[in-house]
Coordinates of C-alpha atoms in Angstrom, one line a residue:
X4 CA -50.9 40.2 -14.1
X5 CA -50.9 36.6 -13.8
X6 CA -48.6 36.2 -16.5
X7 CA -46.4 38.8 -15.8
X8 CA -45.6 36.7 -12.1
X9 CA -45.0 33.8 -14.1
X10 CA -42.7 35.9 -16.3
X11 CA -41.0 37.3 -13.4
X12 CA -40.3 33.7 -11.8
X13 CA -39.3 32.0 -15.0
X14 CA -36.8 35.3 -14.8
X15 CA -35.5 34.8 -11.4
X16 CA -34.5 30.9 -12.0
X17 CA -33.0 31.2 -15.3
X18 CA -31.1 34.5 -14.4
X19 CA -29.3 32.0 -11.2
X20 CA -25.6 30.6 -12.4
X21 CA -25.3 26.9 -12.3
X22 CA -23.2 27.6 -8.8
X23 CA -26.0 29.1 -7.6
X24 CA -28.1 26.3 -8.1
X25 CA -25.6 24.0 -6.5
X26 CA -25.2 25.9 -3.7
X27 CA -29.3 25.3 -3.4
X28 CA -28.1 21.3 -3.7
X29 CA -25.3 21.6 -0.6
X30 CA -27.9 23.2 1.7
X31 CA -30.3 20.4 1.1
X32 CA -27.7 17.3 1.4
X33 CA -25.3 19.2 4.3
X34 CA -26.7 17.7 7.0
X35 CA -26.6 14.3 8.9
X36 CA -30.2 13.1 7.4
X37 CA -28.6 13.9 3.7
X38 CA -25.4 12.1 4.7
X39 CA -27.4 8.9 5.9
X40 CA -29.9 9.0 2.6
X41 CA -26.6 10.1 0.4
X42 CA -25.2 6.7 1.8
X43 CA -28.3 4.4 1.2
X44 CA -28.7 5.5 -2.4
X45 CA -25.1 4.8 -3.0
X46 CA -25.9 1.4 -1.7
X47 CA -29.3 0.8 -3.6
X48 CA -27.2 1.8 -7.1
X49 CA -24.8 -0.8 -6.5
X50 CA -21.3 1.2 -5.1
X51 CA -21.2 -1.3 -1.9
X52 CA -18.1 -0.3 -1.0
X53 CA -16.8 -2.5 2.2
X54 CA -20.3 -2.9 3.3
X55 CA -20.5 -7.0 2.2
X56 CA -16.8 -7.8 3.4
X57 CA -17.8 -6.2 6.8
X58 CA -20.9 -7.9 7.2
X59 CA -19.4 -11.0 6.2
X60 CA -16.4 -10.7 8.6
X61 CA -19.1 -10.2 11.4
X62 CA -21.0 -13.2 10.5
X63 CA -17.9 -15.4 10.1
X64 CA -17.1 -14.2 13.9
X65 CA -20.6 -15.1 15.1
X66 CA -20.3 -18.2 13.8
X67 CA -17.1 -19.4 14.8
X68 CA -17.4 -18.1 18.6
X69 CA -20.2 -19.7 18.9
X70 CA -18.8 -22.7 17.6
X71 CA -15.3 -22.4 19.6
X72 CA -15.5 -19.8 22.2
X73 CA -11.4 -19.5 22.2
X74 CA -11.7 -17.8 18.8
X75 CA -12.3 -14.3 20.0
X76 CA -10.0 -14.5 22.7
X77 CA -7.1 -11.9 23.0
X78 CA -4.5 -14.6 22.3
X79 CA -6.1 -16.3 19.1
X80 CA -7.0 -12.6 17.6
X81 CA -3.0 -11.5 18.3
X82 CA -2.0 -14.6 16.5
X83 CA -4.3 -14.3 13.8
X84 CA -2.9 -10.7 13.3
X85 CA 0.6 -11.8 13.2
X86 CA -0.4 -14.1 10.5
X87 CA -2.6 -11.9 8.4
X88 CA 0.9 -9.9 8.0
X89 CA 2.7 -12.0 5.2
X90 CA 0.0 -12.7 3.0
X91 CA -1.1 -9.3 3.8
X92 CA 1.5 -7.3 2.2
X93 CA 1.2 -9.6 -1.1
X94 CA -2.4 -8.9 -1.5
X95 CA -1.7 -5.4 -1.5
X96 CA 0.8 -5.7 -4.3
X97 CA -2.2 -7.6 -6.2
X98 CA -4.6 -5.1 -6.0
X99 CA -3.1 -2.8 -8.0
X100 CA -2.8 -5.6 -10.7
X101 CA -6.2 -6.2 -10.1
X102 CA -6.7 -2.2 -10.7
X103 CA -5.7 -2.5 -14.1
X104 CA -7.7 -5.7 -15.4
X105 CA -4.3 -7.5 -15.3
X106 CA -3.5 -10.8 -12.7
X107 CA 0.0 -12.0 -11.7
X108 CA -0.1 -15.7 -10.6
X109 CA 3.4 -15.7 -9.6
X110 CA 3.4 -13.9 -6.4
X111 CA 3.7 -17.3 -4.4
X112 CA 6.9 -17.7 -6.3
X113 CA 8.7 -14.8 -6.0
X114 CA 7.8 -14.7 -2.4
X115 CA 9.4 -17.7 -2.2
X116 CA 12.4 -16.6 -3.9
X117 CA 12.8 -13.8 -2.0
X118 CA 12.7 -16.1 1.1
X119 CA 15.4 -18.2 0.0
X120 CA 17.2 -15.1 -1.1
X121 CA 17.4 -14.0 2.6
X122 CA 18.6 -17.4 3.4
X123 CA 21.4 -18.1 1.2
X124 CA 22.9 -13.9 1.7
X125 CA 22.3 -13.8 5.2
X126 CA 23.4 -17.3 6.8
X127 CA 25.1 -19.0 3.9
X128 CA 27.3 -15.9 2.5
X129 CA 27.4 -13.9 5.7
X130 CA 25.4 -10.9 4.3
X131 CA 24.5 -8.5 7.1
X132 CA 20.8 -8.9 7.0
X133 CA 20.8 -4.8 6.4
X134 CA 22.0 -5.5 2.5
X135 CA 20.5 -8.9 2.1
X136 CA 16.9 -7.7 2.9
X137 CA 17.3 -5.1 0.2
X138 CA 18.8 -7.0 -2.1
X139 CA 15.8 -9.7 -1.6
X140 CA 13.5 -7.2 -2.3
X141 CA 15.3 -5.4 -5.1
X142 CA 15.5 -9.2 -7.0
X143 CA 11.5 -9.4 -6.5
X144 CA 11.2 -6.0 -8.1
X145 CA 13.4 -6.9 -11.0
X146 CA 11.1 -10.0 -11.8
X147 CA 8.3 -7.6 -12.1
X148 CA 10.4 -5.2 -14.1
X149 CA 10.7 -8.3 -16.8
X150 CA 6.8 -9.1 -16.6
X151 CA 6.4 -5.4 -17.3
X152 CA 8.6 -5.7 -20.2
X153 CA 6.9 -8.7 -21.7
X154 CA 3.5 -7.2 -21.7
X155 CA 4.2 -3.6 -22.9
X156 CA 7.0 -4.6 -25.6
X157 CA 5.6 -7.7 -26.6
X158 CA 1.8 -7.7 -26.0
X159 CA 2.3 -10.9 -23.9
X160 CA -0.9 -11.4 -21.6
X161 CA -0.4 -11.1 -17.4
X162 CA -1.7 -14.5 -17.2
X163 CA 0.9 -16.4 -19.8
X164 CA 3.8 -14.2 -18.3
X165 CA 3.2 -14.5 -14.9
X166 CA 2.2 -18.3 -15.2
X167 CA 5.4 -18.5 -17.1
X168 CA 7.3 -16.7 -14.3
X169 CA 5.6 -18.8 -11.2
X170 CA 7.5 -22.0 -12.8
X171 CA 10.8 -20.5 -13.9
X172 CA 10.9 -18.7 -9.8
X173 CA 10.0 -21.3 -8.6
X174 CA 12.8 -23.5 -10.5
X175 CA 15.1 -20.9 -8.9
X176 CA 14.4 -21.1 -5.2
X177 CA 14.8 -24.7 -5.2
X178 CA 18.0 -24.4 -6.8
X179 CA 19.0 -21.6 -4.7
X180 CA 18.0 -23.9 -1.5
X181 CA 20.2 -26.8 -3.1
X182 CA 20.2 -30.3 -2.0
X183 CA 19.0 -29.8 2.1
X184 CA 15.7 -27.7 1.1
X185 CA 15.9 -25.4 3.8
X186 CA 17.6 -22.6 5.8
X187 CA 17.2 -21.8 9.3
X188 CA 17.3 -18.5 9.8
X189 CA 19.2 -17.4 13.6
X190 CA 16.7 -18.0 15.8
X191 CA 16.4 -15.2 19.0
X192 CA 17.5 -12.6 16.0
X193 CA 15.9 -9.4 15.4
X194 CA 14.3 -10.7 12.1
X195 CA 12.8 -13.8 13.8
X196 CA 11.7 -12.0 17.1
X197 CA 10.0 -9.4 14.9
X198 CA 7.9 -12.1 12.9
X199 CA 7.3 -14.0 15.9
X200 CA 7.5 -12.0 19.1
X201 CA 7.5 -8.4 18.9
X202 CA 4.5 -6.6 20.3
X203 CA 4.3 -2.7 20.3
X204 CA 4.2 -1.2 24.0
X205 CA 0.8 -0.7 25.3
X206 CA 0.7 3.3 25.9
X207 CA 2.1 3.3 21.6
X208 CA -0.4 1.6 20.4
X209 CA -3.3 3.6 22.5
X210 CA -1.6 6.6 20.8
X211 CA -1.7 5.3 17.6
X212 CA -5.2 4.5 17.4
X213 CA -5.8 7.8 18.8
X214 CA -3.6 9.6 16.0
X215 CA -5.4 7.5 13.0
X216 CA -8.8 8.7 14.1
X217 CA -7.4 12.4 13.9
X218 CA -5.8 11.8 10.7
X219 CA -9.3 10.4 9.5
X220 CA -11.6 13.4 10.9
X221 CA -8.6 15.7 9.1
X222 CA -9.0 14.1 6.1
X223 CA -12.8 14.0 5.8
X224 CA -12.9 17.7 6.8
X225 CA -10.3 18.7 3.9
X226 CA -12.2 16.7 0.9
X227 CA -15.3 18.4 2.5
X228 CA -14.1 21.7 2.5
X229 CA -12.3 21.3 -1.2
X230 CA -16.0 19.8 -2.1
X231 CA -18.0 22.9 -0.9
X232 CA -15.3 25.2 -2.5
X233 CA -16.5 23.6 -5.4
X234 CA -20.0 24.0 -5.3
X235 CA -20.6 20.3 -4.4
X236 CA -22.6 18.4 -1.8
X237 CA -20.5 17.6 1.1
X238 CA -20.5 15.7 4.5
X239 CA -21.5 17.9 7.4
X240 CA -19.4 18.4 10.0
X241 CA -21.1 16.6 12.8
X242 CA -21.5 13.8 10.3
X243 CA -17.4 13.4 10.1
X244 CA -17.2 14.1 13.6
X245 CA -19.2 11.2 14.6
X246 CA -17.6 9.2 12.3
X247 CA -14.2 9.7 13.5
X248 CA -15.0 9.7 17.2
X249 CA -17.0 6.5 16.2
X250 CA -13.6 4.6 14.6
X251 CA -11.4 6.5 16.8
X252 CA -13.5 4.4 19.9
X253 CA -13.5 1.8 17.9
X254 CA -10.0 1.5 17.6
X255 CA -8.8 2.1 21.1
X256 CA -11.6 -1.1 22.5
X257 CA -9.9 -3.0 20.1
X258 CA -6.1 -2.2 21.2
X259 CA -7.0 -2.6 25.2
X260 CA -8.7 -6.2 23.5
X261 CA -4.9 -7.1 22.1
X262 CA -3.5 -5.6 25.3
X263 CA -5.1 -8.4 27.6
X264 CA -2.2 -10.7 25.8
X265 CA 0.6 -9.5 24.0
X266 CA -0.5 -6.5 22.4
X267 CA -0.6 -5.5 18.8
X268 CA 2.1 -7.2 16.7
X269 CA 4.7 -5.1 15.1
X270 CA 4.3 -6.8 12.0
X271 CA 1.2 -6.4 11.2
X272 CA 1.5 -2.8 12.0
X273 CA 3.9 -2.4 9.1
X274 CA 1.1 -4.2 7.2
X275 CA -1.1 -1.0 8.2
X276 CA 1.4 1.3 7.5
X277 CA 2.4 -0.2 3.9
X278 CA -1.7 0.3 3.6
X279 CA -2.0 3.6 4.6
X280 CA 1.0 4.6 2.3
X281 CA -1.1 2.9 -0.6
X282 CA -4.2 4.7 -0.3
X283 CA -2.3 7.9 0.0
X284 CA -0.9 6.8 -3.4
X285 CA -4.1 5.5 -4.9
X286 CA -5.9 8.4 -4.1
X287 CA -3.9 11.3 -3.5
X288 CA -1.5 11.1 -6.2
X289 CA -1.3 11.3 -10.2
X290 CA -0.1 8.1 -10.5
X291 CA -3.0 6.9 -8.5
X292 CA -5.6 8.6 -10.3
X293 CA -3.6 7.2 -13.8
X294 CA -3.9 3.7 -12.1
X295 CA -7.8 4.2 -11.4
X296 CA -8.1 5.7 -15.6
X297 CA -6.0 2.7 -16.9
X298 CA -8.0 0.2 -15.3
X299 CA -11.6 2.0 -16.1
X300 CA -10.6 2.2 -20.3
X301 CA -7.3 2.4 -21.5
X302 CA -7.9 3.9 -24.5
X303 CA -9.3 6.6 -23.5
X304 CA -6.3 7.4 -20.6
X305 CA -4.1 7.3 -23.4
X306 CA -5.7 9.7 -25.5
X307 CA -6.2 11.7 -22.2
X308 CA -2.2 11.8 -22.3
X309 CA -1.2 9.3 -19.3
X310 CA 1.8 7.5 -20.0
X311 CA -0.3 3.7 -20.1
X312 CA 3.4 1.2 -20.4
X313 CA 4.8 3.2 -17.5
X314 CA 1.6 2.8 -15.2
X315 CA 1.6 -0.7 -16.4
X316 CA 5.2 -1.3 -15.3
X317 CA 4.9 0.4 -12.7
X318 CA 2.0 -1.5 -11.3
X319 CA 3.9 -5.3 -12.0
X320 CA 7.1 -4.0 -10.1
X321 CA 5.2 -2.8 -7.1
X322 CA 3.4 -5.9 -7.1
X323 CA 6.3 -8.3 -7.2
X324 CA 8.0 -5.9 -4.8
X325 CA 5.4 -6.5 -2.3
X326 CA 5.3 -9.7 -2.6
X327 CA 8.9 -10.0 -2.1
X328 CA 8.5 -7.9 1.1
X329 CA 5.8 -10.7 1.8
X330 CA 8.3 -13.4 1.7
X331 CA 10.6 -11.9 3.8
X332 CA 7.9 -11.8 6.3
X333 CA 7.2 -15.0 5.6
X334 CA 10.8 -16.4 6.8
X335 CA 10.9 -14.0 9.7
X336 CA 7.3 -15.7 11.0
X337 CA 8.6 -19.5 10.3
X338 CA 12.7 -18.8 11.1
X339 CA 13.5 -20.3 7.7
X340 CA 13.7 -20.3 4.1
X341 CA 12.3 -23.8 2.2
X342 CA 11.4 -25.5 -0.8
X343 CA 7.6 -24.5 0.5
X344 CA 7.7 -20.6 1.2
X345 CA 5.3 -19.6 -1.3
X346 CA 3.7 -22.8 -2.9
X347 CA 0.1 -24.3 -1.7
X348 CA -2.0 -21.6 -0.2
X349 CA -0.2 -18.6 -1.0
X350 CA -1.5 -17.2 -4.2
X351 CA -4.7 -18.2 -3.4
X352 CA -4.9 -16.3 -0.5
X353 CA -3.1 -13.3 -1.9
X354 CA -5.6 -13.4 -4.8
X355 CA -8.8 -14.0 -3.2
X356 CA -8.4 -11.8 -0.2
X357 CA -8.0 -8.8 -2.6
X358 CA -11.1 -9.5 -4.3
X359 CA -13.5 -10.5 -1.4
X360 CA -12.0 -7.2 0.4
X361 CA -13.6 -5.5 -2.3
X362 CA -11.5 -5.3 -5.2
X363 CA -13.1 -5.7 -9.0
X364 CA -11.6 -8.2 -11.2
X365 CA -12.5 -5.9 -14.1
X366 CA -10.5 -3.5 -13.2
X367 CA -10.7 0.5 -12.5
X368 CA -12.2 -0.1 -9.2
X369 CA -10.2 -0.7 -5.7
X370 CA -8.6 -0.2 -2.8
X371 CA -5.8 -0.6 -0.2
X372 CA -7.7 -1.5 2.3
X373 CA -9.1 -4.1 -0.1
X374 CA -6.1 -6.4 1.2
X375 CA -6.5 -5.4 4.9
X376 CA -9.7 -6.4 5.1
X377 CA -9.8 -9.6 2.8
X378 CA -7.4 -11.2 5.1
X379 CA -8.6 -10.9 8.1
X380 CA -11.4 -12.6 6.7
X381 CA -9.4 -15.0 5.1
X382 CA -7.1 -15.9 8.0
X383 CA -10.5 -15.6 10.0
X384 CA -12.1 -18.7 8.5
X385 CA -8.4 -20.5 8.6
X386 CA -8.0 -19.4 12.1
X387 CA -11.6 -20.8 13.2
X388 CA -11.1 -24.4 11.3
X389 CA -8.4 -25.2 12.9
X390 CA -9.6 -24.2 16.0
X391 CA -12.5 -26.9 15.2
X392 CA -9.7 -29.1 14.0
X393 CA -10.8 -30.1 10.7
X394 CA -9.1 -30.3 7.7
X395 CA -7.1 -27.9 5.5
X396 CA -9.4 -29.5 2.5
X397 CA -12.7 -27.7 4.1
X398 CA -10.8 -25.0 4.4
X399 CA -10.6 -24.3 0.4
X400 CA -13.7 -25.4 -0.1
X401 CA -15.1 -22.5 2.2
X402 CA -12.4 -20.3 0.8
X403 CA -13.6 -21.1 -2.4
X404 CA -17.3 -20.5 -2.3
X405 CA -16.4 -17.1 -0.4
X406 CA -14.6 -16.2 -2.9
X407 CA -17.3 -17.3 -5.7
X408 CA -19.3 -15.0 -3.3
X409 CA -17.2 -12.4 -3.5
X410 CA -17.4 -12.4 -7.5
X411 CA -21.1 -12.6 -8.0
X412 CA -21.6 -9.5 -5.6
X413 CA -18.9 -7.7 -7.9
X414 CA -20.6 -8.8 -10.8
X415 CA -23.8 -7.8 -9.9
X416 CA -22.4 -4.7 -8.3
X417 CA -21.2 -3.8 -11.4
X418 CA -24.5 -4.0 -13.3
X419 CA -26.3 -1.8 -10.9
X420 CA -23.8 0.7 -11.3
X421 CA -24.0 0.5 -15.3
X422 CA -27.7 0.8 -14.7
X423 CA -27.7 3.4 -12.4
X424 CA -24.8 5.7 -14.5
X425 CA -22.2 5.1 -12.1
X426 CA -20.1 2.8 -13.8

């Protein structure tokens, strides 16, 4: 009789379907306590996600308040968000180099070229600043177009064409900018009020924040609703209702914050928007999914049938694109286009605040919010310097070693997930 039980159970589990048995797996992980352990084992095999940029950005704040207490103040935060803007919208174009495995060293450049671009079209040739804005951007996109061409036709490597590009771009602007060096754009214009001035009204911005945490609860509920369709585990509902509630509150502190002073800048909420419209792209679309295959193992997206040289291209023109856009940000915050748009700090920031936001320099792993977050903590640690008043040469050497930082945890990161199968 015995037997015949044990017969009967071995029965029972092999007759269930594999959808059966993963419906046994949702029941056990859809609830808060599964969320939370989900989370921590995810952690433990090396997928960190924005945990270390976070933690960092809290420590750097702790620091630097205590060491300054102006540094948290409305006024200092709304600056430091006006100038996380320009730099802001070039990182973005180099994380999805970065996707890939590939770099572009020239963004400075061609941020500087778009600068003087807007200079020369709008004040010098009478341009309205409708078509030279465009046409600034268009000549960016162009530059990446060639880089694009070099490395699919010719096999050249990002790092020798784009090199290669910073100088030649660079040779450009200061020919463009001729003998006096500079441009002054029309001060009290739309273009220089929006890079300096502009603020969103108050009862916008509460309705904003209000309308992203929505969007976020929306979104969580749809990928866990496809994910339970599909026999997977998923995040319970309470789980991605606290969660949104949580950023939603989160949000809304920080916009009354920014409303003691100005308010939240305009231009740094087109920086938001140009992220959100990323990681829509990244991870909603084919072409993002192609970017993420690319960047994992090329060979093996070709063979999967992805079109490789057009996901290539298309990653250099977005990048110089963006870092056109960047530029034009750039003259709109300083009212003119000169000879230093673009050089010193500029590609180091663009660069390093994509990978210590959490971007891997080996590719197939990022995200939009990569550039968000790295310069906030970027402009964070220039912002509290000079509050100090000590010099820009500290300043890279803490840039630096955050950076360095930011490499090892990716590095070792990276081996756990190997280790763990999730690479």
């Amino acid at each position: 009789m015995t037997s015949n039980i044990e017969q009967g159970r071995s029965d029972s589990s092999a007759s269930k379907t594999p959808l059966d048995r993963a419906d046994v797996r949702v029941k056990h992980d859809d609830s808060i306590g599964g969320a939370i352990s989900a989370f921590l084992e995810r952690i433990r095999s090396g997928d960190l996600g924005f945990l270390p940029v976070i933690v960092g950005l809290i420590l750097i704040c702790i620091v630097f308040q205590s060491l300054s207490p102006v540094f948290l103040s409305a006024n200092n935060l709304v600056n430091l968000l006006f100038d996380c803007s320009t730099v802001g919208v070039i990182a973005l174009g180099i994380v999805c180099i970065l996707m890939l495995g590939e770099i572009d060293l020239s963004v400075g450049s061609v941020s500087g070229l778009s600068s003087a671009l807007l200079g020369v079209l709008w004040v010098n040739l009478n341009w309205p600043v409708v078509l030279a804005i465009p046409a600034a951007i268009l000549a960016g996109m162009a530059i990446g177009a060639v880089y694009a061409f070099l490395f699919n036709r010719f096999g050249m490597p990002s790092f020798v064409a784009t090199l290669a590009g910073l100088l030649a771009v660079l040779g450009l602007q200061l020919y463009l900018l001729g003998s006096t060096g500079s441009i002054n754009l029309p001060y009290g214009s739309e273009v220089v009020n929006f890079g300096q001035t502009m603020t969103m009204p108050h009862a916008l911005a509460y309705a904003l924040a209000a309308i992203a945490g929505v969007v976020i609860f929306y979104a969580d509920f749809r990928t866990a609703s496809r994910r339970r369709e599909a026999g997977l585990s998923a995040r319970p509902l309470a789980f991605i209702l606290l969660r949104a509630a949580a950023i939603t509150i989160a949000l809304e502190l920080v916009v009354f914050y920014l409303n003691q002073d100005r308010g939240v800048p305009w231009m740094f909420t087109l920086f938001v928007v140009l992220v959100v419209v990323m990681n829509y792209a990244l991870t909603r679309t084919k072409w993002g999914r192609s970017m993420n295959a690319v960047g994992g193992n090329r060979e093996a997206a070709r063979r999967a049938g992805i079109n490789v040289r057009f996901i290539y291209a298309s990653a250099f023109v977005t990048c110089a694109g963006l870092a056109a856009t960047g530029g034009i940000l750039a003259a709109a915050r300083l009212a003119s286009a000169s000879q230093q748009a673009g050089t010193g700090e500029v590609n180091l920031n663009a660069i390093a605040s994509a990978v210590i936001g959490g971007t891997s320099l080996f590719g197939g792993r990022g995200s939009a919010y990569s550039a968000l977050l790295g310069i906030i903590v970027i402009q964070a640690i220039s912002s509290g310097l000079t509050l100090l008043d000590l010099s820009s040469s500290l300043r890279y050497m803490i840039t630096g070693a955050v950076l360095a930082i930011a490499v090892i945890v990716d590095s070792l990161a990276r081996r756990s997930r190997v280790s763990h199968g999730r690479a």
